[in-house]
CSV table of C-alpha atoms in Angstrom, one decimal:
chain,number,residue,atom,x,y,z
O,119,MET,CA,111.2,87.9,-137.3
O,120,ILE,CA,113.3,88.6,-134.4
O,121,TYR,CA,111.9,90.8,-131.7
O,122,SER,CA,113.3,91.9,-128.1
O,123,ARG,CA,111.6,91.2,-124.8
O,124,ILE,CA,112.3,92.4,-121.3
O,125,ILE,CA,113.2,89.1,-119.3
O,126,GLY,CA,114.8,90.6,-116.1
O,127,THR,CA,114.6,94.1,-114.1
O,128,GLY,CA,116.7,95.2,-111.4
O,129,SER,CA,117.4,98.6,-109.5
O,130,TYR,CA,119.5,100.2,-107.0
O,131,LEU,CA,119.0,103.1,-104.3
O,132,PRO,CA,121.7,104.5,-102.2
O,133,GLU,CA,121.4,104.1,-98.7
O,134,LYS,CA,121.4,107.8,-97.8
O,135,VAL,CA,118.0,109.4,-97.2
O,136,VAL,CA,117.3,113.1,-97.7
O,137,THR,CA,113.7,114.2,-96.3
O,138,ASN,CA,112.0,117.6,-96.9
O,139,ALA,CA,112.8,117.9,-93.0
O,140,ASP,CA,116.5,117.7,-93.8
O,141,LEU,CA,116.5,120.3,-96.7
O,142,GLU,CA,114.5,122.9,-94.3
O,143,LYS,CA,118.0,122.8,-92.5
O,144,MET,CA,120.0,123.7,-95.5
O,145,VAL,CA,117.7,126.1,-97.8
O,146,ASP,CA,114.5,128.2,-97.2
O,147,THR,CA,112.0,125.7,-97.7
O,148,ASN,CA,109.5,123.3,-96.1
O,149,ASP,CA,108.1,120.0,-96.5
O,150,GLU,CA,104.5,121.5,-97.4
O,151,TRP,CA,106.1,123.7,-99.9
O,152,ILE,CA,108.1,121.1,-101.6
O,153,TYR,CA,105.6,118.5,-101.5
O,154,ALA,CA,102.8,120.7,-103.0
O,155,ARG,CA,104.6,121.8,-106.1
O,156,SER,CA,106.6,118.2,-106.5
O,157,GLY,CA,104.9,115.5,-104.5
O,158,ILE,CA,108.2,114.6,-103.2
O,159,ARG,CA,108.9,113.6,-99.6
O,160,GLU,CA,112.1,112.2,-99.7
O,161,ARG,CA,115.1,111.3,-102.3
O,162,ARG,CA,118.2,109.1,-102.2
O,163,ILE,CA,121.5,110.6,-102.3
O,164,ALA,CA,124.9,109.0,-103.1
O,165,GLY,CA,127.8,108.6,-100.5
O,166,GLU,CA,131.0,110.6,-101.2
O,167,ASP,CA,132.6,107.3,-102.5
O,168,GLU,CA,129.8,106.2,-104.4
O,169,PHE,CA,129.6,106.9,-108.0
O,170,THR,CA,127.2,106.4,-111.4
O,171,CYS,CA,129.1,103.1,-112.1
O,172,ASP,CA,128.7,101.9,-108.5
O,173,LEU,CA,124.9,102.6,-108.7
O,174,ALA,CA,124.4,101.0,-112.3
O,175,VAL,CA,126.3,97.9,-111.4
O,176,GLN,CA,124.3,97.1,-108.6
O,177,ALA,CA,121.1,97.4,-110.5
O,178,ALA,CA,122.7,95.3,-113.4
O,179,GLN,CA,123.6,92.6,-111.3
O,180,ASN,CA,119.7,92.7,-109.7
O,181,ALA,CA,118.5,92.5,-113.6
O,182,ILE,CA,120.8,89.8,-114.6
O,183,GLN,CA,119.7,87.6,-111.5
O,184,ALA,CA,116.3,88.1,-112.2
O,185,ALA,CA,116.6,87.2,-115.8
O,186,GLY,CA,118.5,84.1,-114.9
O,187,ILE,CA,121.4,84.4,-116.9
O,188,ARG,CA,125.0,84.7,-116.9
O,189,ASN,CA,127.3,87.9,-117.3
O,190,ASP,CA,128.8,86.4,-120.4
O,191,GLY,CA,125.7,85.9,-121.9
O,192,ILE,CA,125.2,89.5,-122.5
O,193,ASP,CA,126.5,90.9,-125.8
O,194,LEU,CA,125.4,94.5,-125.5
O,195,ILE,CA,125.5,97.2,-122.8
O,196,ILE,CA,124.2,100.6,-122.9
O,197,VAL,CA,124.0,103.0,-120.0
O,198,ALA,CA,121.8,105.9,-120.0
O,199,THR,CA,123.2,108.8,-117.9
O,200,THR,CA,123.8,112.5,-117.7
O,201,THR,CA,126.6,112.0,-114.8
O,202,ALA,CA,129.3,109.5,-116.0
O,203,ASP,CA,132.0,108.8,-113.7
O,204,GLN,CA,134.8,110.6,-116.0
O,205,VAL,CA,134.7,112.1,-119.3
O,206,PHE,CA,136.0,109.0,-120.8
O,207,PRO,CA,135.9,105.8,-120.9
O,208,SER,CA,132.0,105.7,-120.9
O,209,THR,CA,130.2,104.5,-117.9
O,210,ALA,CA,129.1,101.4,-119.8
O,211,CYS,CA,132.8,100.4,-120.3
O,212,LEU,CA,133.4,100.7,-116.5
O,213,VAL,CA,130.3,98.6,-115.8
O,214,GLN,CA,131.4,96.1,-118.3
O,215,GLN,CA,134.8,95.7,-116.6
O,216,ARG,CA,133.0,95.4,-113.2
O,217,LEU,CA,131.2,92.5,-114.3
O,218,GLY,CA,133.8,90.8,-115.8
O,219,ILE,CA,132.7,91.1,-119.5
O,220,SER,CA,134.9,91.3,-122.5
O,221,GLY,CA,134.4,92.0,-126.2
O,222,PRO,CA,130.6,93.1,-126.7
O,223,PRO,CA,130.1,96.9,-127.6
O,224,ALA,CA,129.6,98.9,-124.5
O,225,PHE,CA,128.6,102.9,-124.8
O,226,ASP,CA,126.8,105.5,-123.1
O,227,VAL,CA,123.7,107.5,-124.1
O,228,GLN,CA,123.2,111.0,-123.1
O,229,ALA,CA,119.5,112.3,-123.2
O,230,VAL,CA,119.1,113.1,-120.0
O,231,CYS,CA,115.8,112.2,-118.4
O,232,ALA,CA,114.6,110.6,-121.4
O,233,GLY,CA,117.9,108.7,-122.0
O,234,PHE,CA,116.6,105.4,-120.8
O,235,LEU,CA,114.0,105.6,-123.6
O,236,PHE,CA,116.7,106.3,-126.0
O,237,ALA,CA,118.8,103.4,-125.0
O,238,ILE,CA,115.7,101.1,-125.0
O,239,ASP,CA,115.0,102.0,-128.4
O,240,ILE,CA,118.8,101.4,-129.7
O,241,ALA,CA,119.2,98.1,-127.7
O,242,ASP,CA,115.7,96.9,-129.5
O,243,LYS,CA,117.1,98.0,-132.8
O,244,PHE,CA,120.4,95.8,-132.3
O,245,ILE,CA,118.3,92.8,-131.5
O,246,ARG,CA,116.0,92.9,-134.3
O,247,SER,CA,119.0,93.4,-136.6
O,248,GLY,CA,120.7,90.3,-135.2
O,249,SER,CA,123.3,92.1,-134.1
O,250,ALA,CA,122.9,91.1,-130.6
O,251,ARG,CA,120.8,88.6,-128.9
O,252,THR,CA,121.0,89.8,-125.2
O,253,ALA,CA,121.2,93.3,-124.0
O,254,LEU,CA,121.8,95.1,-120.8
O,255,VAL,CA,120.3,98.6,-120.7
O,256,ILE,CA,120.7,100.6,-117.5
O,257,GLY,CA,119.6,104.2,-116.2
O,258,ALA,CA,122.0,105.5,-113.7
O,259,GLU,CA,122.6,108.9,-112.0
O,260,THR,CA,124.2,110.8,-109.4
O,261,PHE,CA,122.3,113.9,-110.1
O,262,SER,CA,123.0,115.2,-106.9
O,263,ARG,CA,126.5,116.2,-108.0
O,264,ILE,CA,125.3,118.5,-110.5
O,265,ILE,CA,122.7,120.4,-108.4
O,266,ASP,CA,123.4,123.6,-106.1
O,267,TRP,CA,122.1,122.7,-102.8
O,268,THR,CA,121.7,126.4,-102.0
O,269,ASP,CA,119.0,126.9,-105.1
O,270,ARG,CA,115.7,125.7,-103.4
O,271,ARG,CA,114.2,125.8,-107.0
O,272,THR,CA,116.4,122.7,-107.9
O,273,CYS,CA,117.9,121.0,-104.9
O,274,VAL,CA,114.3,119.6,-103.7
O,275,LEU,CA,113.5,117.8,-106.9
O,276,PHE,CA,116.5,115.6,-108.0
O,277,GLY,CA,118.0,112.2,-106.4
O,278,ASP,CA,120.5,109.6,-107.3
O,279,GLY,CA,119.7,105.8,-108.2
O,280,ALA,CA,119.9,103.5,-111.1
O,281,GLY,CA,117.5,100.8,-112.8
O,282,ALA,CA,118.1,98.4,-115.5
O,283,VAL,CA,116.7,95.6,-117.8
O,284,ILE,CA,118.0,92.7,-119.8
O,285,LEU,CA,116.4,92.3,-122.9
O,286,GLY,CA,116.4,89.0,-125.1
O,287,ALA,CA,115.9,88.0,-128.5
O,288,ASP,CA,112.5,86.3,-129.0
O,289,ARG,CA,110.0,85.1,-131.5
O,290,GLU,CA,107.4,86.9,-129.9
O,291,PRO,CA,107.3,91.0,-129.7
O,292,GLY,CA,107.9,92.4,-126.2
O,293,ILE,CA,109.0,96.0,-127.1
O,294,LEU,CA,106.2,96.4,-129.7
O,295,SER,CA,107.3,100.0,-130.8
O,296,THR,CA,109.6,103.1,-129.6
O,297,HIS,CA,109.5,106.8,-130.5
O,298,LEU,CA,112.0,109.4,-129.8
O,299,HIS,CA,112.1,113.1,-130.4
O,300,SER,CA,114.4,116.2,-129.8
O,301,ASP,CA,114.4,119.8,-130.2
O,302,GLY,CA,117.4,121.8,-129.6
O,303,LYS,CA,116.1,125.1,-129.9
O,304,TYR,CA,114.8,124.9,-126.2
O,305,LYS,CA,118.3,123.9,-125.0
O,306,ASP,CA,118.4,126.7,-122.4
O,307,LEU,CA,115.4,125.8,-120.8
O,308,LEU,CA,116.7,122.9,-119.0
O,309,CYS,CA,120.5,122.5,-118.9
O,310,VAL,CA,123.9,122.8,-117.2
O,311,PRO,CA,125.3,125.5,-119.2
O,312,THR,CA,129.1,124.4,-119.0
O,313,GLY,CA,131.2,121.4,-120.2
O,314,VAL,CA,134.7,120.7,-120.9
O,315,SER,CA,135.1,122.9,-124.2
O,316,ARG,CA,132.9,125.3,-122.9
O,317,ASN,CA,132.6,127.6,-119.8
O,318,TYR,CA,135.2,125.1,-118.4
O,319,GLU,CA,136.0,127.8,-115.7
O,320,ARG,CA,132.8,126.7,-114.0
O,321,VAL,CA,133.9,123.1,-113.7
O,322,LYS,CA,137.1,124.3,-112.2
O,323,ALA,CA,135.2,126.5,-109.8
O,324,GLY,CA,132.9,124.0,-108.9
O,325,THR,CA,129.7,125.6,-110.1
O,326,ALA,CA,128.5,123.2,-113.0
O,327,TYR,CA,124.9,123.1,-112.1
O,328,THR,CA,121.5,122.5,-113.4
O,329,THR,CA,119.5,125.3,-114.3
O,330,MET,CA,115.7,125.4,-115.2
O,331,GLU,CA,113.0,127.6,-116.2
O,332,GLY,CA,110.4,125.7,-114.3
O,333,GLY,CA,107.3,127.1,-115.9
O,334,GLU,CA,108.5,126.5,-119.3
O,335,VAL,CA,109.6,123.0,-118.7
O,336,PHE,CA,106.2,122.2,-116.9
O,337,ARG,CA,104.3,123.1,-119.8
O,338,TRP,CA,106.5,121.5,-122.6
O,339,ALA,CA,106.7,118.5,-120.6
O,340,VAL,CA,103.0,117.9,-120.1
O,341,THR,CA,102.3,118.8,-124.0
O,342,ALA,CA,105.0,116.2,-125.0
O,343,MET,CA,104.4,113.6,-122.8
O,344,SER,CA,100.7,113.6,-123.4
O,345,ASP,CA,101.1,113.7,-127.2
O,346,ILE,CA,103.7,110.9,-127.4
O,347,ILE,CA,101.3,108.9,-125.6
O,348,ASP,CA,98.7,109.3,-128.2
O,349,GLU,CA,101.5,108.5,-131.0
O,350,THR,CA,102.4,105.3,-129.2
O,351,LEU,CA,98.9,103.8,-129.2
O,352,ASP,CA,98.0,105.1,-132.5
O,353,ALA,CA,101.0,103.5,-133.7
O,354,ASN,CA,100.2,100.2,-132.5
O,355,HIS,CA,96.1,100.7,-133.2
O,356,PHE,CA,95.6,100.3,-129.2
O,357,ASP,CA,93.0,102.0,-127.1
O,358,ARG,CA,93.6,103.3,-123.8
O,359,ASN,CA,91.4,100.1,-122.6
O,360,ASP,CA,94.2,98.2,-124.0
O,361,LEU,CA,96.7,99.7,-121.8
O,362,ASP,CA,97.5,98.0,-118.5
O,363,TRP,CA,99.8,100.7,-116.9
O,364,LEU,CA,101.6,103.9,-117.7
O,365,ILE,CA,105.1,104.5,-116.3
O,366,PRO,CA,106.0,108.3,-117.1
O,367,HIS,CA,109.2,109.7,-116.2
O,368,GLN,CA,109.1,110.6,-112.5
O,369,ALA,CA,109.8,114.3,-112.6
O,370,ASN,CA,107.2,116.0,-110.6
O,371,ILE,CA,103.8,114.6,-109.4
O,372,ARG,CA,102.0,117.9,-111.1
O,373,ILE,CA,103.4,117.1,-114.4
O,374,ILE,CA,102.4,113.1,-113.8
O,375,ASN,CA,98.8,114.1,-112.8
O,376,ALA,CA,98.5,116.5,-115.7
O,377,VAL,CA,99.7,113.9,-118.4
O,378,GLY,CA,97.4,111.5,-117.2
O,379,ARG,CA,94.4,113.8,-117.2
O,380,ARG,CA,95.5,115.3,-120.5
O,381,ALA,CA,95.9,111.9,-122.2
O,382,ALA,CA,92.5,110.4,-120.5
O,383,ILE,CA,94.5,107.5,-118.4
O,384,PRO,CA,93.1,106.8,-115.1
O,385,PRO,CA,95.3,107.6,-111.9
O,386,GLU,CA,95.1,103.8,-110.7
O,387,LYS,CA,96.8,102.8,-114.2
O,388,VAL,CA,99.8,105.3,-113.6
O,389,ILE,CA,102.6,104.4,-111.6
O,390,VAL,CA,104.2,107.2,-109.0
O,391,THR,CA,107.5,106.7,-107.1
O,392,VAL,CA,108.6,110.2,-107.2
O,393,ASP,CA,107.7,110.8,-103.6
O,394,ARG,CA,110.5,108.4,-102.4
O,395,HIS,CA,112.8,108.8,-105.1
O,396,GLY,CA,112.2,112.5,-106.5
O,397,ASN,CA,113.7,112.6,-109.9
O,398,THR,CA,116.5,110.5,-110.8
O,399,SER,CA,116.7,111.7,-114.6
O,400,ALA,CA,117.7,108.4,-116.9
O,401,ALA,CA,116.9,106.4,-113.7
O,402,SER,CA,113.6,107.0,-112.9
O,403,VAL,CA,111.7,105.1,-115.3
O,404,PRO,CA,113.5,101.6,-115.0
O,405,LEU,CA,113.7,102.3,-111.1
O,406,ALA,CA,109.8,102.6,-111.0
O,407,LEU,CA,109.4,99.6,-113.6
O,408,ASP,CA,111.6,97.3,-111.4
O,409,GLU,CA,109.7,98.2,-108.2
O,410,SER,CA,106.2,97.4,-109.8
O,411,VAL,CA,107.6,94.3,-111.4
O,412,ARG,CA,108.8,93.0,-107.9
O,413,SER,CA,105.9,94.3,-106.1
O,414,GLY,CA,103.6,92.4,-108.5
O,415,ARG,CA,101.6,95.2,-109.8
O,416,ILE,CA,103.3,94.7,-113.2
O,417,SER,CA,102.9,91.1,-114.3
O,418,THR,CA,103.5,89.0,-117.5
O,419,GLY,CA,101.3,89.7,-120.5
O,420,GLN,CA,100.3,93.4,-119.3
O,421,HIS,CA,100.8,96.2,-122.0
O,422,VAL,CA,103.1,99.0,-120.2
O,423,LEU,CA,103.6,102.2,-121.8
O,424,ILE,CA,107.0,104.0,-120.6
O,425,GLU,CA,107.9,107.7,-121.4
O,426,GLY,CA,110.6,110.1,-120.5
O,427,PHE,CA,111.2,113.9,-121.1
O,428,GLY,CA,114.7,115.8,-120.5
O,429,GLY,CA,116.7,118.6,-121.4
O,430,GLY,CA,117.4,119.3,-125.0
O,431,PHE,CA,114.5,119.0,-124.9
O,432,THR,CA,114.3,115.3,-126.0
O,433,TRP,CA,111.4,112.9,-125.0
O,434,GLY,CA,110.6,109.4,-126.0
O,435,SER,CA,108.2,106.5,-125.2
O,436,ALA,CA,108.0,102.4,-125.6
O,437,LEU,CA,105.2,100.2,-125.6
O,438,ILE,CA,105.9,97.1,-123.8
O,439,ARG,CA,104.1,93.6,-123.6
O,440,MET,CA,105.6,92.1,-120.6
């Protein structure tokens, strides 16, 4: 049998830091209000000349270096993003060109904040089937570009960044299982209600912004992310004590804490970076993973459950042996 295993991680954050104090000057809010409701102190925002591809390439290069491989050893590139540089070609193709790689398949996945989980699932199946041996999987966002910075309900929550992993073929399983779900009937609760073929006048007017029914999204996110932990552990005949780390989507500390309590995962086993990064959508899980690996919190042989929840609704998880 052929399995996939994470052999390198990487991430990148823009230099510009926007603190809650900075937001106080822009909208009717304050640090206490933001932190109490989200757990966020600051977020990174891409510069005017910095785009999703730029962030993705930096994260990819860091992951490639960590894996100790050459760029031309990659035979699959998947980028999870909601904020592609352009309608087409895909951000993955732009990354491919920047990395000097020619030939292997490169494509984007759009599942918003669960996008990285969807991308991991696809890459894992490519490797298990023998269609690829080394995959570059990236979650990258410039979410600040689709935020109304006069709306305090959303502008305080999001940030920009990128995270990446290299998956390599192995005789021992690293990705133990993946689990994906979607339910389109909740499409209006968290969305950007415009696009190329619908409501295009909003794009031309520069008002293609994220809208969110916060209370409903909170309830659904807690339920879905808690349930998928049970689903993942049951599928692998794992007890909670077998789990070393949980990396949930870094959307909101109240969601993270509620998921941990409901799933009976001790707080000391839950990775939290939302305080410094905000919600970076598809980038949040790989960002947190890379930071934890590089800091030594996550080590070889440990079992890590990663999970995400996003607009659609979409949600997913993966159980990983590092």
